[in-house]
């Protein structure tokens, strides 16, 4: 049975922050506030360690996520800082394309920052992405 009660945005983001600070990922993803003083909890950093047996292996990918006022009813804007080639990422800006990334395209209120990072990591191993040539380590999007 679905509860009629809707968790307010800031309480939801506090739960996500707590999960990130406690290492709620599997050790290959992490997330937290960009600035601890951000009372609106809008600006987040994320990190993904590239999965094994693909061209992303062993690299650390940094991301920025912006949770707008309508989050979690609307998805955050997700942008890679670390330059990479991935089918759902704009090659000049690093922004994850909402239309071509299923988690954002079919966003549900129950999805979290952890969901996004986990699915981005999983997409690195997808057939269309795993063999894509990658830029040299250390490059960033402008």
CSV table of C-alpha atoms in Angstrom, one decimal:
chain,number,residue,atom,x,y,z
A,1,UNK,CA,0.0,0.0,0.0
A,2,UNK,CA,1.3,3.4,-1.0
A,3,UNK,CA,1.4,6.0,1.8
A,4,UNK,CA,-0.6,9.2,1.0
A,5,UNK,CA,2.1,11.1,2.9
A,6,UNK,CA,4.7,12.9,0.8
A,7,UNK,CA,8.2,13.5,2.3
A,8,UNK,CA,9.1,17.2,1.9
A,9,UNK,CA,12.1,18.0,-0.4
A,10,UNK,CA,14.5,19.0,2.3
A,11,UNK,CA,13.8,15.9,4.5
A,12,UNK,CA,14.3,13.7,1.5
A,13,UNK,CA,17.6,15.4,0.6
A,14,UNK,CA,18.7,15.1,4.3
A,15,UNK,CA,18.1,11.3,4.0
A,16,UNK,CA,20.1,11.2,0.8
A,17,UNK,CA,22.9,13.2,2.4
A,18,UNK,CA,23.0,10.9,5.4
A,19,UNK,CA,23.1,7.8,3.1
A,20,UNK,CA,26.0,9.3,1.1
A,21,UNK,CA,27.9,10.2,4.3
A,22,UNK,CA,27.5,6.7,5.6
A,23,UNK,CA,28.9,5.3,2.4
A,24,UNK,CA,25.5,4.1,1.2
A,25,UNK,CA,27.0,3.1,-2.2
A,26,UNK,CA,28.9,-0.1,-3.0
A,27,UNK,CA,32.3,1.7,-2.7
A,28,UNK,CA,32.4,2.5,-6.4
A,29,UNK,CA,30.0,5.5,-6.2
A,30,UNK,CA,29.7,8.3,-3.7
A,31,UNK,CA,27.8,11.6,-3.3
A,32,UNK,CA,27.5,14.6,-1.0
A,33,UNK,CA,26.8,18.3,-0.9
A,34,UNK,CA,29.2,20.5,-2.9
A,35,UNK,CA,29.2,23.0,0.0
A,36,UNK,CA,28.2,22.0,3.6
A,37,UNK,CA,26.7,25.5,4.0
A,38,UNK,CA,24.3,25.0,1.2
A,39,UNK,CA,21.0,25.3,3.2
A,40,UNK,CA,18.9,24.7,0.0
A,41,UNK,CA,20.8,21.4,-0.6
A,42,UNK,CA,20.7,22.1,-4.3
A,43,UNK,CA,24.3,21.5,-5.4
A,44,UNK,CA,25.8,18.0,-5.1
A,45,UNK,CA,29.0,16.3,-6.1
A,46,UNK,CA,29.0,12.7,-7.2
A,47,UNK,CA,31.8,10.2,-8.0
A,48,UNK,CA,31.9,7.0,-10.0
A,49,UNK,CA,34.8,4.6,-10.3
A,50,UNK,CA,34.7,3.0,-13.7
A,51,UNK,CA,33.7,-0.6,-13.7
A,52,UNK,CA,36.0,-3.4,-14.6
A,53,UNK,CA,36.4,-5.0,-18.1
A,54,UNK,CA,35.5,-2.0,-20.1
A,55,UNK,CA,37.2,1.2,-21.3
A,56,UNK,CA,36.1,3.1,-18.2
A,57,UNK,CA,37.9,0.7,-15.8
A,58,UNK,CA,39.8,2.1,-12.9
A,59,UNK,CA,39.1,5.8,-13.8
A,60,UNK,CA,37.5,8.2,-11.3
A,61,UNK,CA,34.6,10.2,-12.8
A,62,UNK,CA,33.4,13.4,-11.1
A,63,UNK,CA,29.9,14.8,-11.5
A,64,UNK,CA,27.8,17.7,-10.4
A,65,UNK,CA,24.1,17.3,-9.7
A,66,UNK,CA,21.7,20.2,-9.3
A,67,UNK,CA,18.5,19.4,-7.4
A,68,UNK,CA,15.9,22.1,-8.2
A,69,UNK,CA,13.1,23.3,-6.1
A,70,UNK,CA,10.8,20.5,-7.5
A,71,UNK,CA,13.2,17.7,-6.7
A,72,UNK,CA,12.3,14.8,-6.1
A,73,UNK,CA,9.2,15.3,-8.2
A,74,UNK,CA,11.5,16.3,-11.1
A,75,UNK,CA,15.0,14.9,-11.7
A,76,UNK,CA,18.2,16.8,-11.0
A,77,UNK,CA,20.4,18.2,-13.7
A,78,UNK,CA,23.4,15.8,-14.0
A,79,UNK,CA,26.7,16.9,-15.5
A,80,UNK,CA,30.0,15.1,-15.7
A,81,UNK,CA,33.0,17.2,-14.8
A,82,UNK,CA,35.5,14.5,-15.9
A,83,UNK,CA,35.6,14.2,-19.7
A,84,UNK,CA,34.3,10.9,-21.1
A,85,UNK,CA,32.5,9.4,-24.0
A,86,UNK,CA,29.2,7.9,-23.0
A,87,UNK,CA,26.1,7.6,-25.3
A,88,UNK,CA,23.8,9.5,-22.9
A,89,UNK,CA,26.3,12.4,-22.2
A,90,UNK,CA,26.6,15.5,-24.4
A,91,UNK,CA,30.1,15.4,-25.8
A,92,UNK,CA,30.7,19.2,-25.5
A,93,UNK,CA,29.0,20.1,-22.2
A,94,UNK,CA,29.1,16.8,-20.2
A,95,UNK,CA,25.4,17.1,-19.4
A,96,UNK,CA,23.5,13.8,-19.2
A,97,UNK,CA,20.7,13.9,-21.8
A,98,UNK,CA,17.4,13.3,-20.0
A,99,UNK,CA,15.9,11.8,-23.2
A,100,UNK,CA,18.6,9.2,-23.7
A,101,UNK,CA,19.2,8.2,-20.1
A,102,UNK,CA,16.3,6.0,-18.9
A,103,UNK,CA,16.4,6.9,-15.2
A,104,UNK,CA,16.0,10.6,-16.1
A,105,UNK,CA,13.6,10.0,-19.0
A,106,UNK,CA,11.2,7.9,-16.9
A,107,UNK,CA,11.9,9.7,-13.6
A,108,UNK,CA,10.0,8.5,-10.5
A,109,UNK,CA,9.9,10.2,-7.1
A,110,UNK,CA,11.4,7.1,-5.5
A,111,UNK,CA,14.6,7.5,-7.5
A,112,UNK,CA,17.6,9.1,-5.7
A,113,UNK,CA,21.0,10.5,-6.4
A,114,UNK,CA,22.3,7.0,-5.6
A,115,UNK,CA,20.0,5.5,-8.3
A,116,UNK,CA,21.4,8.0,-10.9
A,117,UNK,CA,25.0,7.2,-10.1
A,118,UNK,CA,24.4,3.4,-10.0
A,119,UNK,CA,22.7,3.5,-13.4
A,120,UNK,CA,25.3,5.7,-14.9
A,121,UNK,CA,28.0,3.2,-13.8
A,122,UNK,CA,25.9,0.4,-15.2
A,123,UNK,CA,25.5,2.2,-18.5
A,124,UNK,CA,29.3,2.2,-18.8
A,125,UNK,CA,29.2,-1.6,-19.2
A,126,UNK,CA,26.3,-1.5,-21.8
A,127,UNK,CA,27.2,-2.9,-25.2
A,128,UNK,CA,27.1,0.5,-27.0
A,129,UNK,CA,29.4,2.1,-24.4
A,130,UNK,CA,31.9,-0.4,-23.0
A,131,UNK,CA,34.3,-0.2,-26.0
A,132,UNK,CA,34.0,3.6,-26.7
A,133,UNK,CA,37.4,5.2,-26.8
A,134,UNK,CA,37.9,7.5,-23.9
A,135,UNK,CA,39.8,10.8,-23.7
A,136,UNK,CA,43.1,10.9,-21.8
A,137,UNK,CA,42.8,10.8,-18.1
A,138,UNK,CA,42.6,14.2,-16.3
A,139,UNK,CA,40.6,16.1,-18.9
A,140,UNK,CA,37.4,18.0,-17.9
A,141,UNK,CA,34.4,19.6,-19.5
A,142,UNK,CA,34.4,23.4,-19.6
